[in-house]
Each structure stands twice: as C-alpha cells, then as structure tokens.
Amino acid sequence: MSDAHVAASPLEQLVAGHLDAAAGGDRDAYGRIVAACQNPITAIALAIVRDVPASEDIAQEAFLSAWQNLRRLQNPASFLPWLRQITRNLARDHLRARRRRPREVEDADALIESAADPQPGPLGRLAGSEREAVAAELISALPDDSREVLLLYYREGQSSQQVATLLGLSDAAVRKRLSRARQCVRADLLERFGEFARGSAPSVGFTAMVAGALAVASPPAATASVLGGTLAIGGAKTLGKVVAGSAGGLGLGLAGAFAGIYLGLRSQLKGAIDEAERVALVRNAVVSGLASVGFMASLLLIAWLDDGWVLPVLATLVFMGIVFHKSMVVLPRILARRHALEAQRDPVGAARRRRRERINCWIGGIVGFGCGVGGLIVGLVSSGRL
C-alpha cells in the first residue's frame, strides 16, 4: 500500500510542532504525537494480525521503537510513513512468529453478524475468546487492500478525507477501497462491522500506557530514568523539593499502572458470567489501584523523611507482594467458576489455555520482579543510599 504525501495536514502540523522536542527526550511532546496517531497505527496492526489485544501491543511496540530511534529520522515529514512502516513490519513479524494462518472464510455476512451482535446471548457473553476469533475471521473476509481503510473509516467518523490523511493516501484511493468493501458485505452488516471497529478503537488509556512505557524505555536523548530520578531525591529535606523532583516520574508511573489495570479489567469483564464475578473483578482492580497509589505515596514520604535504604526496600517488597498475591491467588480464585464452565464445554482447549496462562503469569512475575529489583537498586545507588 502506497503512502502518498498529503501536504500540511493538521496531523502533520501537530507532529512537526512536537517532533523536535520529542527527539530531545521530551516525553510529554511525544505523548501528544502518540495520542494523535494511535487510531491509524492500531488500525494498521489490527488489519494485519486480526487480533485486538495483539494489535495494541504491536502499536505500543511501534511507538516505543520510533521513540528510541527518533534521532535517526533525517526528515520530519517522513515520520508518519516511517511509523506506519514500522507498524506493518512488526505486525508481519507477529504473524510469522505465530506460525498459523486464519481459517478460510466462507460467509463474511454470518461472521459479521456473530462478531458485531449488539445483544449476544449467554453463550456469547461467556465465550469472549471465541468472539475475538470470529472478529479476526471477519476482518480476514474483507479485501486485503480495504482492511486498514475500513477500520479507520469507522473509527474516524466515516470521513474518507481524514482516512486519506492518516494513511497517506489520496481521497480517491480511499473511496475506491471503501467501494470494494461495500460490494463484499451487505450494508446493514457493514454498519454493524462499524460498531465493532469503533468499539475496538484504543481509548485514552492506550496513550497513558505508552507514556508509562516511555518512562523506562531508552530515550532518544540522554535523560535520567524515572525510578532512578524518583529515588535519587533522598537528599531533599523539604516536601516542596520532593514533589518538584518526582512529580513527573510518579505521574507517569501512576498513569502506566492505572492504564494496565484498566485494560486488564476491561478484557476480563468481557467474559464475566454473572454480576457477582463482575463485582469481584472490579473490587480486585480497585484494590490494585489503591496499592499503586499507596506505593507511590510511600516513596515520596520516605524520600522526604529518611536517607537510608531499608524503608524503600521494604515498601517495594510489600507492593510487589501485593501484586503477586492479587495476580496469582486472588484473580484465579475469582475466575474459577468461569474456568470450570470452559472446562465443561472444551476440556482440552480450557486445559491448554490455563497452562498458557500459568506460564505467562510466571514469566511476567519473574520479569516484573527482576525489573522492580533492578530499578530499585539503580535508584538506591544513584541516590547515594547504597
């Protein structure tokens, strides 16, 4: 798909206005670029991988890759085509790593009816993973060159000119691809596909999640790490200095934490089997959010009152203990009834999913523990506490 240049669009003007600052390490400036570009980038990824969670992961990776390599970009006007190509390459790499192809699609209309049903029955509410699989197949049913255009068309208020700007195409090319898609799918079902496209669009939490990841990613210019900067304020002895020195890092940390909690909760609620499970999931997420706020507040208080290393270590261990308990004990207990129902319906598939979830949980726990301890040590050393 070609990336025809569209001169002086509002999006290009926004990017141009913030790109120099972002290349110098300004995370806020880059965050504004992410917010403006998240729709087309996630749509490009979704059109290729046909999986909403995977598309957001790929888009996040694309934004981080671009952030870390901004200084290599010679021409600011090339940023959007460059970012689009990074996304497409990552999405294709994802497909190759997955080593499987979507099944052949026989009936696009039936698939759209299933995936975009506004009032699913009890089975539809239970089988969230199955509905995601159907959504992947309905995207596959669309013409290859129309998937990006159609997804973004509905996400952008059905403006072909806006789609043309975001994808670097001519308005005529966009209209032609939309026409091809309309020939493949009935009009009423196409509108329901539009509901799916709008419902799968990234929320403001996506930008917050990328902003949180920027805090620990290598910047295009040399800047201090957020955790190191937060703990390095131990020498400050007034609350004003503590807040001034750490507010930015703590804000990004909290934004990332709440974005992760929100996105995880949203995914879990899709398959909730009853109101009791929904309440338990929400309560679990609220406790996790309060634990994150408490941890950040404790770092501020410790930095103000104490110059040693014991209290920061204790605060970090307590917080990590809460996180491990919530993810490895409380959450599986909440989902036990759902898992039992899945096991009754598909014992082999359910056992495979539980095994994969356990492996991912342990990998995430080990990586999280290593990153947390590593960041803590860096912060303690840089602040002179160790």
mmCIF file of C-alpha atoms in Angstrom:
data_model
loop_
_atom_site.group_PDB
_atom_site.id
_atom_site.type_symbol
_atom_site.label_atom_id
_atom_site.label_comp_id
_atom_site.label_asym_id
_atom_site.label_seq_id
_atom_site.Cartn_x
_atom_site.Cartn_y
_atom_site.Cartn_z
ATOM 1 C CA MET A 1 0.000 0.000 0.000
ATOM 2 C CA SER A 2 1.499 3.317 -1.039
ATOM 3 C CA ASP A 3 1.999 6.222 1.345
ATOM 4 C CA ALA A 4 1.174 9.209 -0.819
ATOM 5 C CA HIS A 5 2.205 12.505 0.667
ATOM 6 C CA VAL A 6 -0.587 14.829 1.827
ATOM 7 C CA ALA A 7 0.923 18.259 2.406
ATOM 8 C CA ALA A 8 0.373 20.334 5.527
ATOM 9 C CA SER A 9 -2.411 18.257 7.065
ATOM 10 C CA PRO A 10 -3.386 19.110 10.666
ATOM 11 C CA LEU A 11 -1.841 15.829 11.823
ATOM 12 C CA GLU A 12 1.450 16.557 10.084
ATOM 13 C CA GLN A 13 1.463 20.043 11.559
ATOM 14 C CA LEU A 14 0.944 18.610 15.042
ATOM 15 C CA VAL A 15 3.744 16.090 14.550
ATOM 16 C CA ALA A 16 6.080 18.734 13.166
ATOM 17 C CA GLY A 17 5.311 21.005 16.118
ATOM 18 C CA HIS A 18 6.332 18.396 18.701
ATOM 19 C CA LEU A 19 8.899 16.239 16.916
ATOM 20 C CA ASP A 20 11.997 18.304 17.751
ATOM 21 C CA ALA A 21 11.138 18.349 21.446
ATOM 22 C CA ALA A 22 10.384 14.620 21.383
ATOM 23 C CA ALA A 23 13.707 13.889 19.684
ATOM 24 C CA GLY A 24 15.351 15.774 22.553
ATOM 25 C CA GLY A 25 13.758 13.441 25.105
ATOM 26 C CA ASP A 26 10.512 15.309 25.899
ATOM 27 C CA ARG A 27 8.063 12.529 26.778
ATOM 28 C CA ASP A 28 5.086 14.884 27.013
ATOM 29 C CA ALA A 29 5.674 16.072 23.440
ATOM 30 C CA TYR A 30 5.915 12.506 22.196
ATOM 31 C CA GLY A 31 2.801 11.594 24.178
ATOM 32 C CA ARG A 32 0.840 14.179 22.200
ATOM 33 C CA ILE A 33 2.110 12.592 18.978
ATOM 34 C CA VAL A 34 1.019 9.171 20.238
ATOM 35 C CA ALA A 35 -2.470 10.460 21.091
ATOM 36 C CA ALA A 36 -2.860 11.887 17.580
ATOM 37 C CA CYS A 37 -1.569 8.775 15.796
ATOM 38 C CA GLN A 38 -2.943 5.908 17.896
ATOM 39 C CA ASN A 39 -6.023 5.293 15.728
ATOM 40 C CA PRO A 40 -4.246 4.746 12.400
ATOM 41 C CA ILE A 41 -1.387 2.788 13.965
ATOM 42 C CA THR A 42 -3.635 0.359 15.848
ATOM 43 C CA ALA A 43 -5.879 0.028 12.778
ATOM 44 C CA ILE A 44 -2.886 -0.877 10.597
ATOM 45 C CA ALA A 45 -1.802 -3.513 13.104
ATOM 46 C CA LEU A 46 -5.345 -4.877 13.529
ATOM 47 C CA ALA A 47 -5.858 -5.175 9.774
ATOM 48 C CA ILE A 48 -2.791 -7.446 9.600
ATOM 49 C CA VAL A 49 -2.954 -9.535 12.780
ATOM 50 C CA ARG A 50 -6.799 -9.582 13.183
ATOM 51 C CA ASP A 51 -6.472 -9.586 16.964
ATOM 52 C CA VAL A 52 -7.407 -6.509 19.007
ATOM 53 C CA PRO A 53 -5.142 -7.069 22.073
ATOM 54 C CA ALA A 54 -2.223 -8.074 19.838
ATOM 55 C CA SER A 55 -2.774 -5.015 17.628
ATOM 56 C CA GLU A 56 -2.493 -2.696 20.651
ATOM 57 C CA ASP A 57 0.669 -4.486 21.811
ATOM 58 C CA ILE A 58 2.177 -4.093 18.341
ATOM 59 C CA ALA A 59 1.179 -0.418 18.158
ATOM 60 C CA GLN A 60 2.773 0.203 21.552
ATOM 61 C CA GLU A 61 5.968 -1.509 20.377
ATOM 62 C CA ALA A 62 5.941 0.595 17.208
ATOM 63 C CA PHE A 63 5.625 3.845 19.165
ATOM 64 C CA LEU A 64 8.440 2.787 21.506
ATOM 65 C CA SER A 65 10.683 1.786 18.595
ATOM 66 C CA ALA A 66 10.074 5.131 16.899
ATOM 67 C CA TRP A 67 10.739 6.972 20.184
ATOM 68 C CA GLN A 68 14.088 5.254 20.659
ATOM 69 C CA ASN A 69 15.161 5.923 17.061
ATOM 70 C CA LEU A 70 13.871 9.473 16.544
ATOM 71 C CA ARG A 71 17.372 10.873 16.152
ATOM 72 C CA ARG A 72 17.874 8.664 13.095
ATOM 73 C CA LEU A 73 14.979 10.328 11.292
ATOM 74 C CA GLN A 74 16.526 12.852 8.918
ATOM 75 C CA ASN A 75 13.325 14.358 7.516
ATOM 76 C CA PRO A 76 10.500 15.204 9.985
ATOM 77 C CA ALA A 77 7.979 14.985 7.132
ATOM 78 C CA SER A 78 8.822 11.276 6.863
ATOM 79 C CA PHE A 79 7.756 10.486 10.432
ATOM 80 C CA LEU A 80 4.229 9.243 9.651
ATOM 81 C CA PRO A 81 5.198 6.982 6.700
ATOM 82 C CA TRP A 82 8.127 5.716 8.792
ATOM 83 C CA LEU A 83 5.880 4.932 11.763
ATOM 84 C CA ARG A 84 3.328 3.206 9.544
ATOM 85 C CA GLN A 85 6.039 1.013 8.028
ATOM 86 C CA ILE A 86 7.449 0.127 11.457
ATOM 87 C CA THR A 87 3.945 -0.985 12.460
ATOM 88 C CA ARG A 88 3.428 -3.109 9.366
ATOM 89 C CA ASN A 89 6.813 -4.785 9.799
ATOM 90 C CA LEU A 90 6.116 -5.588 13.459
ATOM 91 C CA ALA A 91 2.647 -6.925 12.618
ATOM 92 C CA ARG A 92 4.044 -9.209 9.914
ATOM 93 C CA ASP A 93 6.750 -10.399 12.291
ATOM 94 C CA HIS A 94 3.987 -11.224 14.775
ATOM 95 C CA LEU A 95 2.185 -13.336 12.182
ATOM 96 C CA ARG A 96 5.373 -15.179 11.266
ATOM 97 C CA ALA A 97 6.096 -15.891 14.916
ATOM 98 C CA ARG A 98 2.579 -17.210 15.437
ATOM 99 C CA ARG A 99 3.095 -19.623 12.521
ATOM 100 C CA ARG A 100 -0.520 -20.124 11.696
ATOM 101 C CA ARG A 101 -2.995 -18.730 9.222
ATOM 102 C CA PRO A 102 -6.633 -17.737 9.811
ATOM 103 C CA ARG A 103 -9.136 -20.281 8.535
ATOM 104 C CA GLU A 104 -10.683 -19.750 5.110
ATOM 105 C CA VAL A 105 -13.791 -17.621 5.432
ATOM 106 C CA GLU A 106 -16.910 -18.820 3.661
ATOM 107 C CA ASP A 107 -19.564 -16.321 4.751
ATOM 108 C CA ALA A 108 -18.484 -12.779 5.642
ATOM 109 C CA ASP A 109 -22.052 -11.708 6.463
ATOM 110 C CA ALA A 110 -22.515 -14.514 9.009
ATOM 111 C CA LEU A 111 -19.193 -13.687 10.631
ATOM 112 C CA ILE A 112 -20.064 -10.015 10.991
ATOM 113 C CA GLU A 113 -23.449 -10.941 12.460
ATOM 114 C CA SER A 114 -21.685 -13.104 15.040
ATOM 115 C CA ALA A 115 -18.885 -10.698 15.954
ATOM 116 C CA ALA A 116 -20.931 -7.495 15.933
ATOM 117 C CA ASP A 117 -24.112 -8.843 17.548
ATOM 118 C CA PRO A 118 -25.271 -5.957 19.794
ATOM 119 C CA GLN A 119 -27.199 -8.331 22.097
ATOM 120 C CA PRO A 120 -25.253 -11.588 22.453
ATOM 121 C CA GLY A 121 -26.820 -14.477 24.318
ATOM 122 C CA PRO A 122 -25.400 -16.108 27.466
ATOM 123 C CA LEU A 123 -23.005 -18.223 25.419
ATOM 124 C CA GLY A 124 -21.765 -15.154 23.539
ATOM 125 C CA ARG A 125 -21.111 -13.313 26.800
ATOM 126 C CA LEU A 126 -19.248 -16.303 28.193
ATOM 127 C CA ALA A 127 -17.054 -17.096 25.218
ATOM 128 C CA GLY A 128 -15.150 -13.847 24.809
ATOM 129 C CA SER A 129 -12.165 -15.606 23.254
ATOM 130 C CA GLU A 130 -14.410 -17.243 20.660
ATOM 131 C CA ARG A 131 -15.919 -13.865 19.750
ATOM 132 C CA GLU A 132 -12.419 -12.451 19.295
ATOM 133 C CA ALA A 133 -11.643 -15.343 16.962
ATOM 134 C CA VAL A 134 -14.768 -14.584 14.922
ATOM 135 C CA ALA A 135 -13.772 -10.913 14.762
ATOM 136 C CA ALA A 136 -10.391 -11.999 13.391
ATOM 137 C CA GLU A 137 -12.108 -14.021 10.693
ATOM 138 C CA LEU A 138 -14.466 -11.252 9.661
ATOM 139 C CA ILE A 139 -11.501 -8.908 9.163
ATOM 140 C CA SER A 140 -9.926 -11.638 7.042
ATOM 141 C CA ALA A 141 -13.110 -11.756 4.960
ATOM 142 C CA LEU A 142 -12.586 -8.196 3.763
ATOM 143 C CA PRO A 143 -10.491 -7.367 0.673
ATOM 144 C CA ASP A 144 -6.796 -7.163 1.548
ATOM 145 C CA ASP A 145 -6.398 -3.544 0.493
ATOM 146 C CA SER A 146 -9.586 -2.412 2.279
ATOM 147 C CA ARG A 147 -8.972 -3.584 5.843
ATOM 148 C CA GLU A 148 -6.931 -0.630 7.096
ATOM 149 C CA VAL A 149 -9.196 1.825 5.307
ATOM 150 C CA LEU A 150 -12.452 0.318 6.550
ATOM 151 C CA LEU A 151 -11.357 0.008 10.180
ATOM 152 C CA LEU A 152 -10.098 3.576 10.258
ATOM 153 C CA TYR A 153 -13.101 4.881 8.298
ATOM 154 C CA TYR A 154 -15.464 3.934 11.107
ATOM 155 C CA ARG A 155 -13.056 4.986 13.852
ATOM 156 C CA GLU A 156 -12.677 8.436 12.304
ATOM 157 C CA GLY A 157 -16.352 9.368 11.965
ATOM 158 C CA GLN A 158 -16.696 7.982 8.422
ATOM 159 C CA SER A 159 -14.559 10.697 6.846
ATOM 160 C CA SER A 160 -12.716 9.440 3.785
ATOM 161 C CA GLN A 161 -10.558 12.581 3.696
ATOM 162 C CA GLN A 162 -9.434 12.022 7.281
ATOM 163 C CA VAL A 163 -8.587 8.396 6.482
ATOM 164 C CA ALA A 164 -6.634 9.541 3.435
ATOM 165 C CA THR A 165 -4.609 11.927 5.597
ATOM 166 C CA LEU A 166 -3.898 9.363 8.310
ATOM 167 C CA LEU A 167 -2.846 6.611 5.902
ATOM 168 C CA GLY A 168 -1.030 8.834 3.397
ATOM 169 C CA LEU A 169 -3.389 8.020 0.534
ATOM 170 C CA SER A 170 -5.458 10.058 -1.901
ATOM 171 C CA ASP A 171 -9.138 10.542 -1.150
ATOM 172 C CA ALA A 172 -9.957 8.792 -4.434
ATOM 173 C CA ALA A 173 -7.949 5.716 -3.397
ATOM 174 C CA VAL A 174 -9.772 5.574 -0.066
ATOM 175 C CA ARG A 175 -13.182 5.836 -1.736
ATOM 176 C CA LYS A 176 -12.280 3.089 -4.191
ATOM 177 C CA ARG A 177 -11.303 0.711 -1.409
ATOM 178 C CA LEU A 178 -14.433 1.534 0.559
ATOM 179 C CA SER A 179 -16.484 0.763 -2.550
ATOM 180 C CA ARG A 180 -14.819 -2.639 -2.892
ATOM 181 C CA ALA A 181 -15.619 -3.451 0.727
ATOM 182 C CA ARG A 182 -19.269 -2.431 0.288
ATOM 183 C CA GLN A 183 -19.548 -4.816 -2.651
ATOM 184 C CA CYS A 184 -18.448 -7.703 -0.422
ATOM 185 C CA VAL A 185 -20.723 -7.130 2.584
ATOM 186 C CA ARG A 186 -24.385 -6.144 2.976
ATOM 187 C CA ALA A 187 -24.952 -2.535 4.017
ATOM 188 C CA ASP A 188 -26.662 -3.325 7.336
ATOM 189 C CA LEU A 189 -23.937 -5.761 8.352
ATOM 190 C CA LEU A 190 -21.272 -3.333 7.258
ATOM 191 C CA GLU A 191 -22.745 -0.813 9.676
ATOM 192 C CA ARG A 192 -22.574 -3.390 12.446
ATOM 193 C CA PHE A 193 -18.965 -4.010 11.494
ATOM 194 C CA GLY A 194 -18.582 -0.270 12.032
ATOM 195 C CA GLU A 195 -19.785 -0.791 15.609
ATOM 196 C CA PHE A 196 -17.097 -3.415 16.062
ATOM 197 C CA ALA A 197 -14.461 -1.090 14.597
ATOM 198 C CA ARG A 198 -15.475 1.798 16.856
ATOM 199 C CA GLY A 199 -15.698 -0.449 19.901
ATOM 200 C CA SER A 200 -12.201 -1.831 19.319
ATOM 201 C CA ALA A 201 -10.591 1.614 18.955
ATOM 202 C CA PRO A 202 -7.922 2.425 21.565
ATOM 203 C CA SER A 203 -9.028 4.589 24.482
ATOM 204 C CA VAL A 204 -7.144 7.357 26.278
ATOM 205 C CA GLY A 205 -5.720 4.583 28.422
ATOM 206 C CA PHE A 206 -3.633 3.470 25.444
ATOM 207 C CA THR A 207 -1.746 6.773 25.359
ATOM 208 C CA ALA A 208 -1.256 6.602 29.134
ATOM 209 C CA MET A 209 0.112 3.077 28.791
ATOM 210 C CA VAL A 210 2.622 4.162 26.125
ATOM 211 C CA ALA A 211 3.585 7.157 28.275
ATOM 212 C CA GLY A 212 4.246 4.809 31.183
ATOM 213 C CA ALA A 213 6.406 2.601 28.967
ATOM 214 C CA LEU A 214 8.391 5.642 27.789
ATOM 215 C CA ALA A 215 9.439 6.178 31.385
ATOM 216 C CA VAL A 216 11.589 3.049 31.343
ATOM 217 C CA ALA A 217 12.462 2.918 27.634
ATOM 218 C CA SER A 218 15.780 4.241 26.364
ATOM 219 C CA PRO A 219 15.101 7.807 25.211
ATOM 220 C CA PRO A 220 16.431 9.352 22.003
ATOM 221 C CA ALA A 221 18.484 11.733 24.183
ATOM 222 C CA ALA A 222 20.249 11.054 27.459
ATOM 223 C CA THR A 223 17.814 11.593 30.339
ATOM 224 C CA ALA A 224 17.541 10.129 33.809
ATOM 225 C CA SER A 225 15.303 7.096 34.394
ATOM 226 C CA VAL A 226 12.068 7.761 36.212
ATOM 227 C CA LEU A 227 12.620 5.298 39.022
ATOM 228 C CA GLY A 228 16.200 6.397 39.480
ATOM 229 C CA GLY A 229 15.122 10.024 39.494
ATOM 230 C CA THR A 230 12.372 9.301 41.991
ATOM 231 C CA LEU A 231 14.673 7.611 44.486
ATOM 232 C CA ALA A 232 17.561 9.971 43.846
ATOM 233 C CA ILE A 233 15.703 12.767 45.619
ATOM 234 C CA GLY A 234 16.602 11.305 49.011
ATOM 235 C CA GLY A 235 18.831 14.252 49.800
ATOM 236 C CA ALA A 236 15.941 16.691 49.571
ATOM 237 C CA LYS A 237 14.652 17.642 53.002
ATOM 238 C CA THR A 238 11.597 19.699 52.191
ATOM 239 C CA LEU A 239 8.317 18.392 50.828
ATOM 240 C CA GLY A 240 8.370 21.049 48.107
ATOM 241 C CA LYS A 241 11.679 19.786 46.735
ATOM 242 C CA VAL A 242 10.492 16.196 46.887
ATOM 243 C CA VAL A 243 7.310 16.916 44.964
ATOM 244 C CA ALA A 244 9.090 19.090 42.417
ATOM 245 C CA GLY A 245 11.765 16.472 41.849
ATOM 246 C CA SER A 246 9.469 13.481 41.465
ATOM 247 C CA ALA A 247 6.008 14.597 40.379
ATOM 248 C CA GLY A 248 6.650 13.946 36.699
ATOM 249 C CA GLY A 249 8.059 10.472 37.229
ATOM 250 C CA LEU A 250 5.369 9.499 39.718
ATOM 251 C CA GLY A 251 2.664 10.821 37.424
ATOM 252 C CA LEU A 252 3.917 8.695 34.545
ATOM 253 C CA GLY A 253 4.271 5.694 36.834
ATOM 254 C CA LEU A 254 0.706 6.055 38.095
ATOM 255 C CA ALA A 255 -0.599 6.612 34.565
ATOM 256 C CA GLY A 256 1.072 3.415 33.400
ATOM 257 C CA ALA A 257 -0.180 1.449 36.413
ATOM 258 C CA PHE A 258 -3.773 2.616 36.041
ATOM 259 C CA ALA A 259 -3.694 2.044 32.285
ATOM 260 C CA GLY A 260 -2.552 -1.537 32.823
ATOM 261 C CA ILE A 261 -5.219 -2.134 35.488
ATOM 262 C CA TYR A 262 -7.942 -0.603 33.318
ATOM 263 C CA LEU A 263 -7.026 -2.556 30.185
ATOM 264 C CA GLY A 264 -6.785 -5.818 32.125
ATOM 265 C CA LEU A 265 -10.151 -5.212 33.793
ATOM 266 C CA ARG A 266 -11.821 -4.344 30.510
ATOM 267 C CA SER A 267 -10.615 -7.599 28.970
ATOM 268 C CA GLN A 268 -11.719 -9.680 31.975
ATOM 269 C CA LEU A 269 -15.175 -8.089 32.182
ATOM 270 C CA LYS A 270 -15.971 -9.052 28.589
ATOM 271 C CA GLY A 271 -16.337 -12.691 29.607
ATOM 272 C CA ALA A 272 -17.907 -12.235 33.065
ATOM 273 C CA ILE A 273 -20.523 -14.926 33.676
ATOM 274 C CA ASP A 274 -22.630 -13.016 36.208
ATOM 275 C CA GLU A 275 -22.851 -9.870 38.312
ATOM 276 C CA ALA A 276 -21.014 -11.455 41.253
ATOM 277 C CA GLU A 277 -17.961 -12.079 39.115
ATOM 278 C CA ARG A 278 -18.094 -8.557 37.689
ATOM 279 C CA VAL A 279 -18.212 -7.056 41.199
ATOM 280 C CA ALA A 280 -15.285 -9.216 42.331
ATOM 281 C CA LEU A 281 -13.206 -8.203 39.295
ATOM 282 C CA VAL A 282 -13.907 -4.513 39.826
ATOM 283 C CA ARG A 283 -13.092 -4.797 43.532
ATOM 284 C CA ASN A 284 -9.805 -6.535 42.688
ATOM 285 C CA ALA A 285 -8.886 -3.766 40.241
ATOM 286 C CA VAL A 286 -9.739 -1.041 42.778
ATOM 287 C CA VAL A 287 -7.504 -2.649 45.411
ATOM 288 C CA SER A 288 -4.679 -2.887 42.868
ATOM 289 C CA GLY A 289 -5.101 0.790 42.015
ATOM 290 C CA LEU A 290 -5.058 1.798 45.677
ATOM 291 C CA ALA A 291 -1.924 -0.305 46.206
ATOM 292 C CA SER A 292 -0.217 1.535 43.323
ATOM 293 C CA VAL A 293 -1.177 4.929 44.769
ATOM 294 C CA GLY A 294 0.000 3.850 48.220
ATOM 295 C CA PHE A 295 3.340 2.669 46.872
ATOM 296 C CA MET A 296 3.983 5.927 45.017
ATOM 297 C CA ALA A 297 2.965 7.970 48.064
ATOM 298 C CA SER A 298 5.222 5.907 50.312
ATOM 299 C CA LEU A 299 8.218 6.622 48.055
ATOM 300 C CA LEU A 300 7.522 10.337 48.338
ATOM 301 C CA LEU A 301 7.215 10.170 52.114
ATOM 302 C CA ILE A 302 10.318 8.016 52.524
ATOM 303 C CA ALA A 303 12.369 10.333 50.317
ATOM 304 C CA TRP A 304 11.306 13.267 52.496
ATOM 305 C CA LEU A 305 11.872 11.637 55.899
ATOM 306 C CA ASP A 306 14.679 9.128 55.511
ATOM 307 C CA ASP A 307 18.070 8.824 53.785
ATOM 308 C CA GLY A 308 18.530 5.065 54.234
ATOM 309 C CA TRP A 309 17.870 2.092 52.011
ATOM 310 C CA VAL A 310 15.795 -0.117 54.332
ATOM 311 C CA LEU A 311 12.453 1.681 54.020
ATOM 312 C CA PRO A 312 12.495 1.924 50.187
ATOM 313 C CA VAL A 313 13.310 -1.800 50.012
ATOM 314 C CA LEU A 314 10.516 -2.687 52.448
ATOM 315 C CA ALA A 315 7.992 -0.517 50.589
ATOM 316 C CA THR A 316 8.931 -2.121 47.270
ATOM 317 C CA LEU A 317 8.754 -5.663 48.655
ATOM 318 C CA VAL A 318 5.352 -5.038 50.236
ATOM 319 C CA PHE A 319 4.000 -3.602 46.996
ATOM 320 C CA MET A 320 5.399 -6.472 44.913
ATOM 321 C CA GLY A 321 3.957 -8.960 47.408
ATOM 322 C CA ILE A 322 0.513 -7.415 46.961
ATOM 323 C CA VAL A 323 0.838 -7.541 43.186
ATOM 324 C CA PHE A 324 1.922 -11.193 43.209
ATOM 325 C CA HIS A 325 -0.876 -12.162 45.611
ATOM 326 C CA LYS A 326 -3.534 -10.389 43.531
ATOM 327 C CA SER A 327 -2.389 -11.910 40.235
ATOM 328 C CA MET A 328 -1.520 -15.445 41.364
ATOM 329 C CA VAL A 329 -4.061 -16.064 44.156
ATOM 330 C CA VAL A 330 -6.986 -13.648 44.140
ATOM 331 C CA LEU A 331 -7.604 -13.379 40.382
ATOM 332 C CA PRO A 332 -7.545 -17.174 39.726
ATOM 333 C CA ARG A 333 -9.978 -17.581 42.634
ATOM 334 C CA ILE A 334 -12.368 -15.032 41.099
ATOM 335 C CA LEU A 335 -12.191 -16.705 37.674
ATOM 336 C CA ALA A 336 -12.507 -20.280 38.999
ATOM 337 C CA ARG A 337 -16.208 -20.640 38.089
ATOM 338 C CA ARG A 338 -15.643 -19.271 34.584
ATOM 339 C CA HIS A 339 -12.748 -21.660 34.072
ATOM 340 C CA ALA A 340 -14.884 -24.575 35.301
ATOM 341 C CA LEU A 341 -17.598 -23.739 32.758
ATOM 342 C CA GLU A 342 -14.988 -23.504 29.993
ATOM 343 C CA ALA A 343 -13.591 -26.886 31.054
ATOM 344 C CA GLN A 344 -17.058 -28.441 30.765
ATOM 345 C CA ARG A 345 -17.505 -27.076 27.255
ATOM 346 C CA ASP A 346 -14.000 -27.762 25.944
ATOM 347 C CA PRO A 347 -11.764 -29.689 28.379
ATOM 348 C CA VAL A 348 -8.757 -29.883 26.071
ATOM 349 C CA GLY A 349 -8.892 -26.246 24.976
ATOM 350 C CA ALA A 350 -9.508 -24.998 28.511
ATOM 351 C CA ALA A 351 -6.576 -27.008 29.876
ATOM 352 C CA ARG A 352 -4.337 -25.596 27.152
ATOM 353 C CA ARG A 353 -5.401 -22.015 27.923
ATOM 354 C CA ARG A 354 -4.888 -22.485 31.675
ATOM 355 C CA ARG A 355 -1.406 -23.893 31.055
ATOM 356 C CA ARG A 356 -0.520 -20.979 28.793
ATOM 357 C CA GLU A 357 -1.889 -18.505 31.341
ATOM 358 C CA ARG A 358 0.202 -20.058 34.138
ATOM 359 C CA ILE A 359 3.338 -19.918 32.025
ATOM 360 C CA ASN A 360 2.688 -16.290 31.069
ATOM 361 C CA CYS A 361 1.937 -15.431 34.690
ATOM 362 C CA TRP A 362 5.219 -16.880 35.903
ATOM 363 C CA ILE A 363 7.179 -15.253 33.105
ATOM 364 C CA GLY A 364 5.525 -11.910 33.842
ATOM 365 C CA GLY A 365 6.149 -12.347 37.562
ATOM 366 C CA ILE A 366 9.824 -13.166 37.100
ATOM 367 C CA VAL A 367 10.375 -10.327 34.627
ATOM 368 C CA GLY A 368 8.425 -7.902 36.825
ATOM 369 C CA PHE A 369 10.367 -8.926 39.904
ATOM 370 C CA GLY A 370 13.686 -8.584 38.074
ATOM 371 C CA CYS A 371 12.797 -5.166 36.648
ATOM 372 C CA GLY A 372 11.478 -3.969 40.006
ATOM 373 C CA VAL A 373 14.545 -5.075 41.938
ATOM 374 C CA GLY A 374 16.876 -3.787 39.232
ATOM 375 C CA GLY A 375 15.176 -0.398 39.170
ATOM 376 C CA LEU A 376 15.252 -0.231 42.955
ATOM 377 C CA ILE A 377 18.988 -0.953 43.063
ATOM 378 C CA VAL A 378 19.701 1.645 40.367
ATOM 379 C CA GLY A 379 17.665 4.222 42.259
ATOM 380 C CA LEU A 380 19.342 3.444 45.594
ATOM 381 C CA VAL A 381 22.816 3.614 44.097
ATOM 382 C CA SER A 382 22.159 6.825 42.154
ATOM 383 C CA SER A 383 20.733 8.488 45.263
ATOM 384 C CA GLY A 384 23.717 7.525 47.399
ATOM 385 C CA ARG A 385 21.638 5.300 49.690
ATOM 386 C CA LEU A 386 23.783 2.280 48.770
#
